[in-house]
Amino acid sequence: MPRTLKLFLLLTTALALSACDNKTTKEPVIKLYVFECGIHKFQDISGFSPGVDKGVAKTLTNSCYLVKHKKGYLLWDTGLSDSLGAKGIEVKDWKLHLSMKKPLMQQIKEINIKPEDITYLGISHFHFDHTGNANNFPNAALLVQKEEYDAAYGKEPEKYFFDPRTYDKINKDKVVQLTGDHDVFGDGRVIIKRAIGHTPGHQYLYVNLEQTGGIVISGDVVHYSKNWKHKRVPGFNFDKKQSIKAMADVEVFIKEKKAQFWIQHDLEQNAAIKHAPEFYQ
């Protein structure tokens, strides 16, 4: 083989390998998808801020999230039940209308994910609007604080506004009971943070994306921006003192990580967030 041809082939091979390496390094470790998981229309929002906004109507959204990591998938919260449909239902005692415009299972399918693909199921807390579709993921390992597990599977789950029918098919053999913060994939990218107060074992999520940076996903540490600004505690929270401490701790963590703060139920904030099939990385 002529020397010049041999050098040419070596050069083109090296360039091809270099292009492959660059492609590999540019592939993000994780992606974050956001799903619409229901609408809450309140005729009177004052239950979320006792003594304030009496008789004021407000609409809240409901959000779920999927973290796609090289080591697996984490689904964070499962929203209202898909069975509600777009028409929804009236909850007269709470002066509330609930609806699910687009099924979560359809949204997941549209990004080519199957329920059995989900490695971990992280539920911020066991209120029905966060466990509505949990039974669709019996193969996932549930990541939950011990206090929340004890309340959800104890003798009086209704005492905490939990509905066991929404999570009775979760595989209890795969449950991982947590007693503090938890690094889901072991690399500091996806961390469940303990924040008791709203319920006995409430938790929120921190995701550190390569391009977008840090994002704190609230759970129900707070429900909308006005209450976050004034640090107001809903009258139905499990423990007011712990709720105030949780908000303070979250605020310190956000500043420390220089992270965005996404409030899962805030309709106005969520309008500016990309939803699946788009994603953050």
PDB file of C-alpha atoms in Angstrom:
ATOM      1  CA  MET A   1       0.000   0.000   0.000  1.00  0.00           C
ATOM      2  CA  PRO A   2       1.448   3.417  -0.923  1.00  0.00           C
ATOM      3  CA  ARG A   3       2.656   5.413   2.107  1.00  0.00           C
ATOM      4  CA  THR A   4       0.389   8.407   1.343  1.00  0.00           C
ATOM      5  CA  LEU A   5      -2.702   6.192   1.095  1.00  0.00           C
ATOM      6  CA  LYS A   6      -1.831   4.465   4.364  1.00  0.00           C
ATOM      7  CA  LEU A   7      -1.472   7.819   6.153  1.00  0.00           C
ATOM      8  CA  PHE A   8      -4.771   9.000   4.675  1.00  0.00           C
ATOM      9  CA  LEU A   9      -6.607   5.912   5.966  1.00  0.00           C
ATOM     10  CA  LEU A  10      -5.065   6.263   9.425  1.00  0.00           C
ATOM     11  CA  LEU A  11      -6.072   9.926   9.552  1.00  0.00           C
ATOM     12  CA  THR A  12      -9.691   9.316   8.493  1.00  0.00           C
ATOM     13  CA  THR A  13     -10.020   6.451  10.998  1.00  0.00           C
ATOM     14  CA  ALA A  14      -8.716   8.674  13.803  1.00  0.00           C
ATOM     15  CA  LEU A  15     -11.146  11.430  12.883  1.00  0.00           C
ATOM     16  CA  ALA A  16     -14.065   8.978  12.828  1.00  0.00           C
ATOM     17  CA  LEU A  17     -13.142   7.620  16.258  1.00  0.00           C
ATOM     18  CA  SER A  18     -12.786  11.151  17.597  1.00  0.00           C
ATOM     19  CA  ALA A  19     -16.251  12.048  16.300  1.00  0.00           C
ATOM     20  CA  CYS A  20     -17.703   8.988  18.061  1.00  0.00           C
ATOM     21  CA  ASP A  21     -15.976   9.934  21.321  1.00  0.00           C
ATOM     22  CA  ASN A  22     -17.316  13.487  21.116  1.00  0.00           C
ATOM     23  CA  LYS A  23     -20.800  12.183  20.508  1.00  0.00           C
ATOM     24  CA  THR A  24     -20.519   9.952  23.561  1.00  0.00           C
ATOM     25  CA  THR A  25     -19.304  12.700  25.858  1.00  0.00           C
ATOM     26  CA  LYS A  26     -22.019  15.077  24.700  1.00  0.00           C
ATOM     27  CA  GLU A  27     -24.812  12.637  25.517  1.00  0.00           C
ATOM     28  CA  PRO A  28     -26.300  13.891  28.810  1.00  0.00           C
ATOM     29  CA  VAL A  29     -26.240  11.672  31.876  1.00  0.00           C
ATOM     30  CA  ILE A  30     -29.863  12.521  32.604  1.00  0.00           C
ATOM     31  CA  LYS A  31     -32.954  14.025  31.037  1.00  0.00           C
ATOM     32  CA  LEU A  32     -35.974  15.442  32.854  1.00  0.00           C
ATOM     33  CA  TYR A  33     -39.509  15.247  31.457  1.00  0.00           C
ATOM     34  CA  VAL A  34     -42.502  17.111  32.891  1.00  0.00           C
ATOM     35  CA  PHE A  35     -46.063  15.777  32.597  1.00  0.00           C
ATOM     36  CA  GLU A  36     -49.473  17.382  33.112  1.00  0.00           C
ATOM     37  CA  CYS A  37     -51.067  15.349  35.899  1.00  0.00           C
ATOM     38  CA  GLY A  38     -54.382  17.032  36.605  1.00  0.00           C
ATOM     39  CA  ILE A  39     -56.265  20.233  37.319  1.00  0.00           C
ATOM     40  CA  HIS A  40     -57.671  21.367  40.701  1.00  0.00           C
ATOM     41  CA  LYS A  41     -60.274  24.128  40.534  1.00  0.00           C
ATOM     42  CA  PHE A  42     -61.024  25.508  44.008  1.00  0.00           C
ATOM     43  CA  GLN A  43     -63.963  27.805  44.673  1.00  0.00           C
ATOM     44  CA  ASP A  44     -62.307  28.841  47.937  1.00  0.00           C
ATOM     45  CA  ILE A  45     -58.529  28.649  48.315  1.00  0.00           C
ATOM     46  CA  SER A  46     -58.397  29.829  51.942  1.00  0.00           C
ATOM     47  CA  GLY A  47     -57.767  26.301  53.255  1.00  0.00           C
ATOM     48  CA  PHE A  48     -54.240  26.670  51.941  1.00  0.00           C
ATOM     49  CA  SER A  49     -53.700  29.909  53.889  1.00  0.00           C
ATOM     50  CA  PRO A  50     -56.020  30.093  56.921  1.00  0.00           C
ATOM     51  CA  GLY A  51     -57.307  33.602  57.482  1.00  0.00           C
ATOM     52  CA  VAL A  52     -56.284  34.763  54.017  1.00  0.00           C
ATOM     53  CA  ASP A  53     -58.113  34.716  50.645  1.00  0.00           C
ATOM     54  CA  LYS A  54     -61.465  33.683  52.073  1.00  0.00           C
ATOM     55  CA  GLY A  55     -63.868  32.978  49.214  1.00  0.00           C
ATOM     56  CA  VAL A  56     -61.180  33.500  46.566  1.00  0.00           C
ATOM     57  CA  ALA A  57     -61.209  30.980  43.711  1.00  0.00           C
ATOM     58  CA  LYS A  58     -57.964  29.567  42.357  1.00  0.00           C
ATOM     59  CA  THR A  59     -56.915  26.883  39.892  1.00  0.00           C
ATOM     60  CA  LEU A  60     -53.931  24.697  40.653  1.00  0.00           C
ATOM     61  CA  THR A  61     -52.189  22.353  38.282  1.00  0.00           C
ATOM     62  CA  ASN A  62     -50.678  18.989  39.137  1.00  0.00           C
ATOM     63  CA  SER A  63     -47.317  17.881  37.773  1.00  0.00           C
ATOM     64  CA  CYS A  64     -45.411  14.602  37.522  1.00  0.00           C
ATOM     65  CA  TYR A  65     -41.814  14.128  36.415  1.00  0.00           C
ATOM     66  CA  LEU A  66     -39.688  11.456  34.786  1.00  0.00           C
ATOM     67  CA  VAL A  67     -35.934  11.358  35.246  1.00  0.00           C
ATOM     68  CA  LYS A  68     -34.165   9.342  32.561  1.00  0.00           C
ATOM     69  CA  HIS A  69     -30.735   8.388  33.914  1.00  0.00           C
ATOM     70  CA  LYS A  70     -28.104   6.115  32.421  1.00  0.00           C
ATOM     71  CA  LYS A  71     -28.739   3.766  35.348  1.00  0.00           C
ATOM     72  CA  GLY A  72     -32.532   3.702  35.054  1.00  0.00           C
ATOM     73  CA  TYR A  73     -35.741   5.699  35.331  1.00  0.00           C
ATOM     74  CA  LEU A  74     -37.273   7.544  38.271  1.00  0.00           C
ATOM     75  CA  LEU A  75     -40.926   8.574  38.079  1.00  0.00           C
ATOM     76  CA  TRP A  76     -41.656  11.339  40.572  1.00  0.00           C
ATOM     77  CA  ASP A  77     -45.322  11.400  41.656  1.00  0.00           C
ATOM     78  CA  THR A  78     -48.187   9.974  39.611  1.00  0.00           C
ATOM     79  CA  GLY A  79     -50.816  12.730  39.791  1.00  0.00           C
ATOM     80  CA  LEU A  80     -54.572  12.395  39.801  1.00  0.00           C
ATOM     81  CA  SER A  81     -56.029   9.150  38.528  1.00  0.00           C
ATOM     82  CA  ASP A  82     -56.316   8.857  34.746  1.00  0.00           C
ATOM     83  CA  SER A  83     -59.823   7.500  35.350  1.00  0.00           C
ATOM     84  CA  LEU A  84     -61.086  11.028  36.128  1.00  0.00           C
ATOM     85  CA  GLY A  85     -60.851  12.015  32.481  1.00  0.00           C
ATOM     86  CA  ALA A  86     -61.251  15.491  31.047  1.00  0.00           C
ATOM     87  CA  LYS A  87     -64.797  15.851  32.404  1.00  0.00           C
ATOM     88  CA  GLY A  88     -63.634  15.177  35.944  1.00  0.00           C
ATOM     89  CA  ILE A  89     -65.626  15.165  39.159  1.00  0.00           C
ATOM     90  CA  GLU A  90     -66.968  17.590  41.737  1.00  0.00           C
ATOM     91  CA  VAL A  91     -65.864  17.222  45.360  1.00  0.00           C
ATOM     92  CA  LYS A  92     -68.653  19.223  46.972  1.00  0.00           C
ATOM     93  CA  ASP A  93     -67.356  19.098  50.532  1.00  0.00           C
ATOM     94  CA  TRP A  94     -64.150  20.780  49.400  1.00  0.00           C
ATOM     95  CA  LYS A  95     -65.770  23.060  46.788  1.00  0.00           C
ATOM     96  CA  LEU A  96     -63.406  21.525  44.304  1.00  0.00           C
ATOM     97  CA  HIS A  97     -63.449  20.213  40.747  1.00  0.00           C
ATOM     98  CA  LEU A  98     -60.813  17.664  39.696  1.00  0.00           C
ATOM     99  CA  SER A  99     -59.976  16.608  36.151  1.00  0.00           C
ATOM    100  CA  MET A 100     -57.274  14.834  34.154  1.00  0.00           C
ATOM    101  CA  LYS A 101     -57.198  16.228  30.625  1.00  0.00           C
ATOM    102  CA  LYS A 102     -54.612  13.821  29.257  1.00  0.00           C
ATOM    103  CA  PRO A 103     -53.834  10.438  30.852  1.00  0.00           C
ATOM    104  CA  LEU A 104     -50.393  10.109  32.385  1.00  0.00           C
ATOM    105  CA  MET A 105     -50.030   6.653  30.849  1.00  0.00           C
ATOM    106  CA  GLN A 106     -50.597   8.124  27.392  1.00  0.00           C
ATOM    107  CA  GLN A 107     -48.007  10.841  27.995  1.00  0.00           C
ATOM    108  CA  ILE A 108     -45.441   8.251  29.068  1.00  0.00           C
ATOM    109  CA  LYS A 109     -46.208   6.093  26.054  1.00  0.00           C
ATOM    110  CA  GLU A 110     -45.683   9.074  23.737  1.00  0.00           C
ATOM    111  CA  ILE A 111     -42.031   9.316  24.800  1.00  0.00           C
ATOM    112  CA  ASN A 112     -41.585   5.582  24.157  1.00  0.00           C
ATOM    113  CA  ILE A 113     -41.464   4.542  27.806  1.00  0.00           C
ATOM    114  CA  LYS A 114     -43.363   1.513  29.104  1.00  0.00           C
ATOM    115  CA  PRO A 115     -44.595   1.173  32.722  1.00  0.00           C
ATOM    116  CA  GLU A 116     -42.277  -1.795  33.239  1.00  0.00           C
ATOM    117  CA  ASP A 117     -39.304   0.414  32.285  1.00  0.00           C
ATOM    118  CA  ILE A 118     -39.669   2.466  35.452  1.00  0.00           C
ATOM    119  CA  THR A 119     -36.922   1.499  37.895  1.00  0.00           C
ATOM    120  CA  TYR A 120     -37.910   3.700  40.830  1.00  0.00           C
ATOM    121  CA  LEU A 121     -41.158   5.305  41.921  1.00  0.00           C
ATOM    122  CA  GLY A 122     -40.614   8.360  44.092  1.00  0.00           C
ATOM    123  CA  ILE A 123     -43.774   9.734  45.684  1.00  0.00           C
ATOM    124  CA  SER A 124     -43.442  13.049  47.505  1.00  0.00           C
ATOM    125  CA  HIS A 125     -46.324  12.044  49.795  1.00  0.00           C
ATOM    126  CA  PHE A 126     -49.373   9.803  49.688  1.00  0.00           C
ATOM    127  CA  HIS A 127     -52.227  12.271  49.142  1.00  0.00           C
ATOM    128  CA  PHE A 128     -54.508  10.939  46.399  1.00  0.00           C
ATOM    129  CA  ASP A 129     -53.456  13.593  43.868  1.00  0.00           C
ATOM    130  CA  HIS A 130     -49.904  12.240  43.993  1.00  0.00           C
ATOM    131  CA  THR A 131     -50.670   8.510  44.076  1.00  0.00           C
ATOM    132  CA  GLY A 132     -53.485   8.471  41.502  1.00  0.00           C
ATOM    133  CA  ASN A 133     -51.675   6.255  38.982  1.00  0.00           C
ATOM    134  CA  ALA A 134     -49.203   4.522  41.295  1.00  0.00           C
ATOM    135  CA  ASN A 135     -50.824   1.121  40.738  1.00  0.00           C
ATOM    136  CA  ASN A 136     -49.685   1.186  37.105  1.00  0.00           C
ATOM    137  CA  PHE A 137     -46.061   0.657  38.166  1.00  0.00           C
ATOM    138  CA  PRO A 138     -45.985  -2.571  40.226  1.00  0.00           C
ATOM    139  CA  ASN A 139     -42.459  -3.431  39.042  1.00  0.00           C
ATOM    140  CA  ALA A 140     -40.885  -0.195  40.283  1.00  0.00           C
ATOM    141  CA  ALA A 141     -39.124   0.090  43.635  1.00  0.00           C
ATOM    142  CA  LEU A 142     -40.970   2.627  45.783  1.00  0.00           C
ATOM    143  CA  LEU A 143     -38.688   5.149  47.519  1.00  0.00           C
ATOM    144  CA  VAL A 144     -40.523   6.526  50.557  1.00  0.00           C
ATOM    145  CA  GLN A 145     -39.746   7.914  53.996  1.00  0.00           C
ATOM    146  CA  LYS A 146     -40.429   5.410  56.772  1.00  0.00           C
ATOM    147  CA  GLU A 147     -42.969   7.663  58.508  1.00  0.00           C
ATOM    148  CA  GLU A 148     -44.939   8.052  55.284  1.00  0.00           C
ATOM    149  CA  TYR A 149     -44.896   4.298  54.681  1.00  0.00           C
ATOM    150  CA  ASP A 150     -46.120   3.613  58.215  1.00  0.00           C
ATOM    151  CA  ALA A 151     -48.972   6.118  57.806  1.00  0.00           C
ATOM    152  CA  ALA A 152     -49.944   4.903  54.323  1.00  0.00           C
ATOM    153  CA  TYR A 153     -49.953   1.206  55.226  1.00  0.00           C
ATOM    154  CA  GLY A 154     -51.042   1.581  58.838  1.00  0.00           C
ATOM    155  CA  LYS A 155     -54.474   1.166  60.395  1.00  0.00           C
ATOM    156  CA  GLU A 156     -55.757   4.701  59.696  1.00  0.00           C
ATOM    157  CA  PRO A 157     -54.453   5.984  56.339  1.00  0.00           C
ATOM    158  CA  GLU A 158     -57.640   8.063  55.884  1.00  0.00           C
ATOM    159  CA  LYS A 159     -56.600  10.086  58.940  1.00  0.00           C
ATOM    160  CA  TYR A 160     -53.841  11.560  56.765  1.00  0.00           C
ATOM    161  CA  PHE A 161     -56.098  12.000  53.687  1.00  0.00           C
ATOM    162  CA  PHE A 162     -54.554   8.919  52.029  1.00  0.00           C
ATOM    163  CA  ASP A 163     -56.581   6.608  49.782  1.00  0.00           C
ATOM    164  CA  PRO A 164     -55.140   3.048  49.809  1.00  0.00           C
ATOM    165  CA  ARG A 165     -57.099   2.146  46.668  1.00  0.00           C
ATOM    166  CA  THR A 166     -54.693   4.320  44.685  1.00  0.00           C
ATOM    167  CA  TYR A 167     -51.560   2.446  45.793  1.00  0.00           C
ATOM    168  CA  ASP A 168     -52.638  -1.056  46.870  1.00  0.00           C
ATOM    169  CA  LYS A 169     -50.886  -2.692  43.889  1.00  0.00           C
ATOM    170  CA  ILE A 170     -47.458  -1.248  44.639  1.00  0.00           C
ATOM    171  CA  ASN A 171     -44.993  -4.109  45.107  1.00  0.00           C
ATOM    172  CA  LYS A 172     -44.286  -3.975  48.850  1.00  0.00           C
ATOM    173  CA  ASP A 173     -41.371  -6.395  48.407  1.00  0.00           C
ATOM    174  CA  LYS A 174     -39.532  -3.685  46.481  1.00  0.00           C
ATOM    175  CA  VAL A 175     -40.243  -0.806  48.852  1.00  0.00           C
ATOM    176  CA  VAL A 176     -37.182   1.073  50.093  1.00  0.00           C
ATOM    177  CA  GLN A 177     -37.983   2.839  53.371  1.00  0.00           C
ATOM    178  CA  LEU A 178     -35.865   5.957  53.836  1.00  0.00           C
ATOM    179  CA  THR A 179     -34.891   7.718  57.039  1.00  0.00           C
ATOM    180  CA  GLY A 180     -33.366  10.803  55.471  1.00  0.00           C
ATOM    181  CA  ASP A 181     -31.993  12.105  52.180  1.00  0.00           C
ATOM    182  CA  HIS A 182     -31.321   9.540  49.449  1.00  0.00           C
ATOM    183  CA  ASP A 183     -29.010   9.669  46.412  1.00  0.00           C
ATOM    184  CA  VAL A 184     -31.099   7.690  43.904  1.00  0.00           C
ATOM    185  CA  PHE A 185     -28.395   6.763  41.383  1.00  0.00           C
ATOM    186  CA  GLY A 186     -25.329   7.248  43.587  1.00  0.00           C
ATOM    187  CA  ASP A 187     -23.774  10.127  41.650  1.00  0.00           C
ATOM    188  CA  GLY A 188     -25.313  13.204  43.285  1.00  0.00           C
ATOM    189  CA  ARG A 189     -27.462  13.946  40.239  1.00  0.00           C
ATOM    190  CA  VAL A 190     -30.860  12.916  41.634  1.00  0.00           C
ATOM    191  CA  ILE A 191     -31.435  13.275  45.366  1.00  0.00           C
ATOM    192  CA  ILE A 192     -34.608  12.761  47.386  1.00  0.00           C
ATOM    193  CA  LYS A 193     -34.691  15.258  50.251  1.00  0.00           C
ATOM    194  CA  ARG A 194     -36.560  14.663  53.499  1.00  0.00           C
ATOM    195  CA  ALA A 195     -38.977  17.501  54.373  1.00  0.00           C
ATOM    196  CA  ILE A 196     -41.552  16.379  56.937  1.00  0.00           C
ATOM    197  CA  GLY A 197     -44.503  18.635  57.716  1.00  0.00           C
ATOM    198  CA  HIS A 198     -47.147  18.508  55.025  1.00  0.00           C
ATOM    199  CA  THR A 199     -47.513  14.793  55.819  1.00  0.00           C
ATOM    200  CA  PRO A 200     -45.663  12.537  58.312  1.00  0.00           C
ATOM    201  CA  GLY A 201     -42.966  11.599  55.783  1.00  0.00           C
ATOM    202  CA  HIS A 202     -43.053  14.236  53.066  1.00  0.00           C
ATOM    203  CA  GLN A 203     -40.076  14.529  50.695  1.00  0.00           C
ATOM    204  CA  TYR A 204     -39.019  16.629  47.695  1.00  0.00           C
ATOM    205  CA  LEU A 205     -36.638  16.072  44.776  1.00  0.00           C
ATOM    206  CA  TYR A 206     -33.375  17.670  43.630  1.00  0.00           C
ATOM    207  CA  VAL A 207     -32.180  17.078  40.055  1.00  0.00           C
ATOM    208  CA  ASN A 208     -28.793  18.365  38.852  1.00  0.00           C
ATOM    209  CA  LEU A 209     -28.812  18.626  35.052  1.00  0.00           C
ATOM    210  CA  GLU A 210     -25.680  19.190  32.985  1.00  0.00           C
ATOM    211  CA  GLN A 211     -27.045  22.025  30.834  1.00  0.00           C
ATOM    212  CA  THR A 212     -29.961  23.390  32.877  1.00  0.00           C
ATOM    213  CA  GLY A 213     -28.303  23.140  36.290  1.00  0.00           C
ATOM    214  CA  GLY A 214     -30.020  22.343  39.564  1.00  0.00           C
ATOM    215  CA  ILE A 215     -33.793  22.082  39.933  1.00  0.00           C
ATOM    216  CA  VAL A 216     -35.667  21.589  43.194  1.00  0.00           C
ATOM    217  CA  ILE A 217     -39.078  19.970  42.648  1.00  0.00           C
ATOM    218  CA  SER A 218     -41.300  20.935  45.549  1.00  0.00           C
ATOM    219  CA  GLY A 219     -43.688  18.104  46.270  1.00  0.00           C
ATOM    220  CA  ASP A 220     -46.151  19.908  48.542  1.00  0.00           C
ATOM    221  CA  VAL A 221     -43.639  21.786  50.676  1.00  0.00           C
ATOM    222  CA  VAL A 222     -45.695  24.643  49.239  1.00  0.00           C
ATOM    223  CA  HIS A 223     -48.542  24.712  46.702  1.00  0.00           C
ATOM    224  CA  TYR A 224     -48.177  28.049  44.884  1.00  0.00           C
ATOM    225  CA  SER A 225     -45.914  31.089  44.709  1.00  0.00           C
ATOM    226  CA  LYS A 226     -47.927  33.425  46.945  1.00  0.00           C
ATOM    227  CA  ASN A 227     -47.786  30.964  49.835  1.00  0.00           C
ATOM    228  CA  TRP A 228     -44.072  30.445  49.222  1.00  0.00           C
ATOM    229  CA  LYS A 229     -43.438  34.178  49.386  1.00  0.00           C
ATOM    230  CA  HIS A 230     -45.333  34.551  52.679  1.00  0.00           C
ATOM    231  CA  LYS A 231     -44.388  31.083  54.062  1.00  0.00           C
ATOM    232  CA  ARG A 232     -48.018  30.167  54.756  1.00  0.00           C
ATOM    233  CA  VAL A 233     -48.978  26.709  55.987  1.00  0.00           C
ATOM    234  CA  PRO A 234     -52.232  25.016  54.890  1.00  0.00           C
ATOM    235  CA  GLY A 235     -54.649  24.246  57.689  1.00  0.00           C
ATOM    236  CA  PHE A 236     -54.706  20.568  56.725  1.00  0.00           C
ATOM    237  CA  ASN A 237     -50.935  20.029  57.042  1.00  0.00           C
ATOM    238  CA  PHE A 238     -49.797  17.261  59.391  1.00  0.00           C
ATOM    239  CA  ASP A 239     -47.528  19.490  61.484  1.00  0.00           C
ATOM    240  CA  LYS A 240     -47.370  23.283  61.184  1.00  0.00           C
ATOM    241  CA  LYS A 241     -44.070  23.711  63.032  1.00  0.00           C
ATOM    242  CA  GLN A 242     -42.347  21.077  60.916  1.00  0.00           C
ATOM    243  CA  SER A 243     -43.888  22.584  57.764  1.00  0.00           C
ATOM    244  CA  ILE A 244     -42.345  25.977  58.540  1.00  0.00           C
ATOM    245  CA  LYS A 245     -38.981  24.321  59.202  1.00  0.00           C
ATOM    246  CA  ALA A 246     -39.241  22.377  55.930  1.00  0.00           C
ATOM    247  CA  MET A 247     -39.823  25.576  53.951  1.00  0.00           C
ATOM    248  CA  ALA A 248     -36.855  27.242  55.648  1.00  0.00           C
ATOM    249  CA  ASP A 249     -34.619  24.241  54.951  1.00  0.00           C
ATOM    250  CA  VAL A 250     -35.689  24.138  51.299  1.00  0.00           C
ATOM    251  CA  GLU A 251     -34.939  27.830  50.883  1.00  0.00           C
ATOM    252  CA  VAL A 252     -31.432  27.360  52.302  1.00  0.00           C
ATOM    253  CA  PHE A 253     -30.852  24.349  50.020  1.00  0.00           C
ATOM    254  CA  ILE A 254     -31.990  26.272  46.922  1.00  0.00           C
ATOM    255  CA  LYS A 255     -29.579  29.111  47.677  1.00  0.00           C
ATOM    256  CA  GLU A 256     -26.749  26.684  48.409  1.00  0.00           C
ATOM    257  CA  LYS A 257     -27.241  24.864  45.100  1.00  0.00           C
ATOM    258  CA  LYS A 258     -28.213  28.010  43.145  1.00  0.00           C
ATOM    259  CA  ALA A 259     -31.128  25.940  41.887  1.00  0.00           C
ATOM    260  CA  GLN A 260     -34.438  26.739  40.249  1.00  0.00           C
ATOM    261  CA  PHE A 261     -37.495  26.058  42.394  1.00  0.00           C
ATOM    262  CA  TRP A 262     -40.384  24.346  40.623  1.00  0.00           C
ATOM    263  CA  ILE A 263     -43.667  24.332  42.555  1.00  0.00           C
ATOM    264  CA  GLN A 264     -45.604  21.280  41.406  1.00  0.00           C
ATOM    265  CA  HIS A 265     -49.086  22.773  41.821  1.00  0.00           C
ATOM    266  CA  ASP A 266     -48.383  26.340  40.655  1.00  0.00           C
ATOM    267  CA  LEU A 267     -50.413  26.816  37.465  1.00  0.00           C
ATOM    268  CA  GLU A 268     -48.802  30.082  36.400  1.00  0.00           C
ATOM    269  CA  GLN A 269     -45.229  28.918  36.943  1.00  0.00           C
ATOM    270  CA  ASN A 270     -45.859  25.618  35.164  1.00  0.00           C
ATOM    271  CA  ALA A 271     -47.137  27.458  32.091  1.00  0.00           C
ATOM    272  CA  ALA A 272     -43.560  28.588  31.461  1.00  0.00           C
ATOM    273  CA  ILE A 273     -42.035  25.113  31.895  1.00  0.00           C
ATOM    274  CA  LYS A 274     -41.482  22.777  28.931  1.00  0.00           C
ATOM    275  CA  HIS A 275     -43.614  19.632  29.007  1.00  0.00           C
ATOM    276  CA  ALA A 276     -43.139  16.232  27.418  1.00  0.00           C
ATOM    277  CA  PRO A 277     -42.268  15.266  24.779  1.00  0.00           C
ATOM    278  CA  GLU A 278     -39.792  18.148  25.256  1.00  0.00           C
ATOM    279  CA  PHE A 279     -37.266  17.696  28.040  1.00  0.00           C
ATOM    280  CA  TYR A 280     -34.518  19.356  30.053  1.00  0.00           C
ATOM    281  CA  GLN A 281     -30.927  18.130  30.118  1.00  0.00           C
TER     282      GLN A 281
END
